[in-house]
Steps between C-alpha positions, in 0.01 A plus 500: 500500500425790446228514242420839346150528351419814305141587413453788259204666334458415133507868400871512586604233252584757232671727753717263707732223382382250760755237397781749556347593837505132598866479401588818693340356813672162452839665446468693826353209697791268424737764643323487839675254732176395671360367171645171374572516125317177418188617681445829319190500276354811338176484306236744382130471439298747296170596660228570246222590742561772758358828629720773645434822694240708312443230238691682226655246263823701484604377848719191522674298767797277561496296819785277614441220746811335645461166677793345684567227750480609860812543710661819378546786744260795469778746418627270222152480348447877528831571328424247225154634417631857496774399253254323271248785523774751412582297188133500402464874555815574303395273214150653488598866538464579127157334477379658824603842371253471215228268635283459808648193672464370855804300610496272803690209653454262790725234649365216712630185657390149412468236770758242387306212655208579267704551184675190367764556232682279251705583194818441307602859419799484735623195310501699177645834607825587330773527760771760476860380519 
């Protein structure tokens, strides 16, 4: 873990390169010591049905949900979410300058006893010499 799940309003698809946003988040996340490389997952889901503020269709949103296994200290989690949020804000500054966009993020712990995991990604990571 962690898993980064982005939800974004469909009206931003022409304004934001969501794939590049995913990569920007992944690139920062793997630099954070508290996040194991093999556990980092970033994905995005377009939301076609939404209503925002006064109902004007010009408004859009990008919401990041970060789920991670319990056990990290509060200060470590706070520093991590602030780093990731800063990357998002920096990436989205041009779009937010020209469009009405609400940006939010939330990090929450997962109870490890209720979240079984299995995978072979670690077996296939390229190791540096």
